[in-house]
XYZ file of C-alpha atoms in Angstrom:
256
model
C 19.908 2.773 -46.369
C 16.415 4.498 -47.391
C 14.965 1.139 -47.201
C 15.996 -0.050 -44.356
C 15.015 2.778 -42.480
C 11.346 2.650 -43.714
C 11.043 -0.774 -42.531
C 12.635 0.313 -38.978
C 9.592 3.124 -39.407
C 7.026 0.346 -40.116
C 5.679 -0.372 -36.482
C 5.450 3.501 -36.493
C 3.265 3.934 -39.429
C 1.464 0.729 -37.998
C 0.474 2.768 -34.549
C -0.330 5.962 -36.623
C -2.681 4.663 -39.005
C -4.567 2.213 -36.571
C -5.201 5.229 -34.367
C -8.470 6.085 -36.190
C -9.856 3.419 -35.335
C -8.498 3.406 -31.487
C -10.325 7.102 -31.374
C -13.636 5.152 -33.033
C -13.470 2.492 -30.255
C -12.904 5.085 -27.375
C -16.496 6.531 -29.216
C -18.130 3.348 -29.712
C -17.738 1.160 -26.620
C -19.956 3.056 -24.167
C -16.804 3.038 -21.810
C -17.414 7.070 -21.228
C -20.709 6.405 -19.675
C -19.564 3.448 -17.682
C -16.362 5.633 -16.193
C -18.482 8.809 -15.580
C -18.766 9.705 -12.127
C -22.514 9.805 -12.790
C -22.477 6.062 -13.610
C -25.774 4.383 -12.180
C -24.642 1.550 -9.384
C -27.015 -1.690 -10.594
C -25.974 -0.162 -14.258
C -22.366 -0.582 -13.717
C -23.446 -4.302 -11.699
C -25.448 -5.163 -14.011
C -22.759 -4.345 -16.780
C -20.091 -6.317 -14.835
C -22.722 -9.428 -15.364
C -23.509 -8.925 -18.838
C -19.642 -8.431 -19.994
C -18.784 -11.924 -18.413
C -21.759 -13.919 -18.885
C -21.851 -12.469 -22.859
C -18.246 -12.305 -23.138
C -17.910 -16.591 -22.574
C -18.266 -16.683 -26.396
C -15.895 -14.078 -27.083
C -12.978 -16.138 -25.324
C -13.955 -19.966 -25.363
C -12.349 -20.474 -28.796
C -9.473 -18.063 -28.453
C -6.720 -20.715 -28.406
C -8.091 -22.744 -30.902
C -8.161 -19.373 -33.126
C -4.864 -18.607 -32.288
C -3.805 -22.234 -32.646
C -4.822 -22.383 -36.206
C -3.867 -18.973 -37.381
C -0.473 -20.476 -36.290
C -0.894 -23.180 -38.432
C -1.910 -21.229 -41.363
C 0.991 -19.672 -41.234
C 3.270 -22.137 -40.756
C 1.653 -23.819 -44.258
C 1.922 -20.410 -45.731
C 5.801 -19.721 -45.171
C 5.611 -17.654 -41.929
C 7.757 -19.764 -39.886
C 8.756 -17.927 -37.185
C 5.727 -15.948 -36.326
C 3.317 -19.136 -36.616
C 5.703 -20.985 -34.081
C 5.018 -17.939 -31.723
C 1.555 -17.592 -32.188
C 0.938 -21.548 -31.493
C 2.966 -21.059 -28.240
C 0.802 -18.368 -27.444
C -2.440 -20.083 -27.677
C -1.859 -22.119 -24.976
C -1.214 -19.165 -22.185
C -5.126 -18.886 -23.206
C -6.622 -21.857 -22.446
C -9.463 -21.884 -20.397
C -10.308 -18.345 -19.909
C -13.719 -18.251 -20.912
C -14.374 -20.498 -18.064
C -13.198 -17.490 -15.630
C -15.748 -15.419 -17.351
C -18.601 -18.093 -16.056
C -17.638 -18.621 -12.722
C -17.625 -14.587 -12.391
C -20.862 -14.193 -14.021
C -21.826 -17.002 -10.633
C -19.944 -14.854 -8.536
C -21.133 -11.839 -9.169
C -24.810 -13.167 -9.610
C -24.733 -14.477 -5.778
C -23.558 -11.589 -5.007
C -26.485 -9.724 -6.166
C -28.817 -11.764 -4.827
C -27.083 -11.201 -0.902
C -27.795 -8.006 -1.240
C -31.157 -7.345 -2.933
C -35.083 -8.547 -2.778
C -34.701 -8.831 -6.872
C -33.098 -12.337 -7.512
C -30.701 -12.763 -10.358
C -30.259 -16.106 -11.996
C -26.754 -16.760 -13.693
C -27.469 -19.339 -15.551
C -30.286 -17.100 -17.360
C -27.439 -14.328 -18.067
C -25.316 -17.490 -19.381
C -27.742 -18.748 -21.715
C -28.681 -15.795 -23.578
C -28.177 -15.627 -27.357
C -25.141 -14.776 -28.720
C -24.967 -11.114 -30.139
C -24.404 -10.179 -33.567
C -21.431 -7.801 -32.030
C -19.817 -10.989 -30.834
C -20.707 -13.004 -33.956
C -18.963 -10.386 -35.687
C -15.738 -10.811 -33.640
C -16.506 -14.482 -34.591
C -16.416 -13.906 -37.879
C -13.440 -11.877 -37.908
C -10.967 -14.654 -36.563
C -12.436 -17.588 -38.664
C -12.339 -15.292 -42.430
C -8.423 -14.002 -41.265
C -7.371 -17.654 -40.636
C -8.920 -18.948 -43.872
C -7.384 -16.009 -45.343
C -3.777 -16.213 -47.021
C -3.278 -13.330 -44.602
C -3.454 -15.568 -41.132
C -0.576 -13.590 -40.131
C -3.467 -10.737 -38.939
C -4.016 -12.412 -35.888
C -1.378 -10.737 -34.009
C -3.003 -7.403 -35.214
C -5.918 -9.095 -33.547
C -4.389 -9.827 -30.170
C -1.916 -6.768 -30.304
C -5.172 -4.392 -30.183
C -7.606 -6.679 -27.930
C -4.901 -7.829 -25.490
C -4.175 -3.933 -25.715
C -7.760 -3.229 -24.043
C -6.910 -4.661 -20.956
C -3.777 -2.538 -20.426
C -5.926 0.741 -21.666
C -9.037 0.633 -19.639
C -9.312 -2.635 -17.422
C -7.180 -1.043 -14.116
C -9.892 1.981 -14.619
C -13.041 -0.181 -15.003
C -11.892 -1.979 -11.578
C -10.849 1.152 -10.137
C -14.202 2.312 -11.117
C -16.179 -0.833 -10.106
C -14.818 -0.622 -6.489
C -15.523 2.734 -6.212
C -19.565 2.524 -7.029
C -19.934 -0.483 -5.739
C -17.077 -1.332 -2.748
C -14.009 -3.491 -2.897
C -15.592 -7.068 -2.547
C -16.637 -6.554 -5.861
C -13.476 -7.675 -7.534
C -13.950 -10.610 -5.698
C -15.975 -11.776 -8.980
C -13.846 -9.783 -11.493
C -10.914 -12.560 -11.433
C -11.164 -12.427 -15.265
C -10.648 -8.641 -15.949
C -7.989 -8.618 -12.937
C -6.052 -11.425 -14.867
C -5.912 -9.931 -17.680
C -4.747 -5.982 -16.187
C -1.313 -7.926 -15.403
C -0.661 -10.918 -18.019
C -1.580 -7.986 -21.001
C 1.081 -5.889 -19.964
C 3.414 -8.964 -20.795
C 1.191 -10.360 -23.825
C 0.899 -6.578 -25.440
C 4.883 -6.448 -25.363
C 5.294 -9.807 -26.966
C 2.584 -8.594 -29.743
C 4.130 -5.429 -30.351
C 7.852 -7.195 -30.874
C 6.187 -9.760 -33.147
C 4.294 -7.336 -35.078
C 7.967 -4.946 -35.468
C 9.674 -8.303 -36.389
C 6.791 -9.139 -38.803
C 6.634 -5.769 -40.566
C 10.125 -5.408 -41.371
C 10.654 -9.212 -43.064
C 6.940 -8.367 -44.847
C 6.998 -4.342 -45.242
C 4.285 -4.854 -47.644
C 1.553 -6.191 -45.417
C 0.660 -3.037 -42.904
C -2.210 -2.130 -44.218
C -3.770 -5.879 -43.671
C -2.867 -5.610 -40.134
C -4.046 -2.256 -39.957
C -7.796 -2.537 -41.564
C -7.991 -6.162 -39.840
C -6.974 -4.766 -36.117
C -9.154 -1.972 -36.483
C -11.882 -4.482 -37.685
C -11.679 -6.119 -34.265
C -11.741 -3.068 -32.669
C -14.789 -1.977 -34.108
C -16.437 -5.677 -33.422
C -14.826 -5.130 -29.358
C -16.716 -1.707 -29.230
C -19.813 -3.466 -30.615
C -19.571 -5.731 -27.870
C -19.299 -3.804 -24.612
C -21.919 -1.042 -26.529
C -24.098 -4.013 -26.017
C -23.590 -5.119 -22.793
C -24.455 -1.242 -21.643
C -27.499 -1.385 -23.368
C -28.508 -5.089 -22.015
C -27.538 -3.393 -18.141
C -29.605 -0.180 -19.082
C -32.515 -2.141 -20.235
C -32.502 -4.750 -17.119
C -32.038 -1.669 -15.057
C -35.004 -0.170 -15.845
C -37.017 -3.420 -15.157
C -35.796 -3.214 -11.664
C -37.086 -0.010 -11.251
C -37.071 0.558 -7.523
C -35.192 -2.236 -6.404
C -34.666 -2.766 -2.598
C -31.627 -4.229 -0.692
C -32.268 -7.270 1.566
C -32.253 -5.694 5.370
């Protein structure tokens, strides 16, 4: 009876011990400054550019990741949670390819409204940063792993982003800088309403997970706060890109 009602606790110890490093995200990201009401305007439109154009290489191999963490598991024994996780990969095809054509969108944009010309294929062709090579890193050592099964920690707490904070960076966004703005945020919107449905399915596979395997919660609880430490990295990084470009354009004037 004591037993089973530990594993029934599992998902429970799971959310309490991964909420360190929730709290070091909230710290981390630069999300504070980007939702203050003090927020600079070509900051924040600048940011908007950076996060799509930087974050192509933080989606364009999510289903494969996914696919083959699926995979690994199914070699490994985990039947039923690698069948789920290759079915999930392919409700992620393709998404990094929303991120470009907002990074265009928002670009032209830009350059309707002010002297300063953007280019979006310059934005698109900078190097990868070592935040995002990180996150990289992250999903190809956990599939090689014989822990593959730390993927859904993986999507549970990044798919979990988008339910958190991407309705109030939107929110945000069309406040500073008006309401056509979402018109190149088609990722981030997306994501707001298929999360909601992907962070339920993650949570039910991680509850089902944890109470076949009650031995593996603190894997998924170092290697989802892993990624979000390598997420926080990432958006700290596209501030600091918009803060820098920012102060290049320095007195910046709108087209008349």
């Amino acid at each position: 009876m004591l037993e089973t009602q530990v594993k029934r606790n599992l998902y429970a110890i799971y959310e309490s011990q991964i909420e360190s490093a929730r709290l070091r995200f909230e710290q981390n990201s630069g999300l504070e400054k980007i939702f203050s009401p003090d927020i600079d305007s070509t900051v924040l439109e600048l940011y908007l550019i950076y996060f799509n154009a930087h974050g192509v290489a933080m989606t364009d191999a999510v289903e494969d990741w996914i696919n083959r963490a699926g995979d690994r598991c199914l070699q490994l024994g985990y039947t039923e949670l690698g069948q789920l996780l290759r079915t999930h990969a392919q409700q992620e095809a393709g998404h990094h390819l929303m991120m470009i054509e907002d990074t265009h969108s928002l670009v032209a944009s830009w350059n309707t409204r002010y002297t300063q010309q953007l280019n979006a294929e310059w934005f698109l062709s900078l190097p990868i940063a070592e935040s995002t090579h990180r996150y990289r890193q992250l999903h190809e050592d956990v599939i090689a792993s014989n822990t593959p099964f730390a993927q859904v920690a993986i999507e549970y707490e990044i798919e979990m982003l988008s339910v958190r904070y991407g309705s109030q960076l939107i929110q945000q966004s069309q406040k500073v800088l008006g309401s056509k703005i979402t018109e190149g945020l088609t990722f981030m919107e997306e994501h707001v309403s298929v999360d909601i449905g992907h962070t339920q399915l993650n949570a039910k596979l991680l509850k089902n997970f944890l109470q076949e395997y009650p031995e593996n919660v603190n894997v998924l609880v170092e290697i989802g706060g892993k990624a979000l430490d390598a997420y926080a990295g990432f958006l700290n990084h596209c501030l600091r890109s918009a803060q820098e470009h920012a102060r290049t354009l320095a007195g910046i004037t709108q087209v008349s």
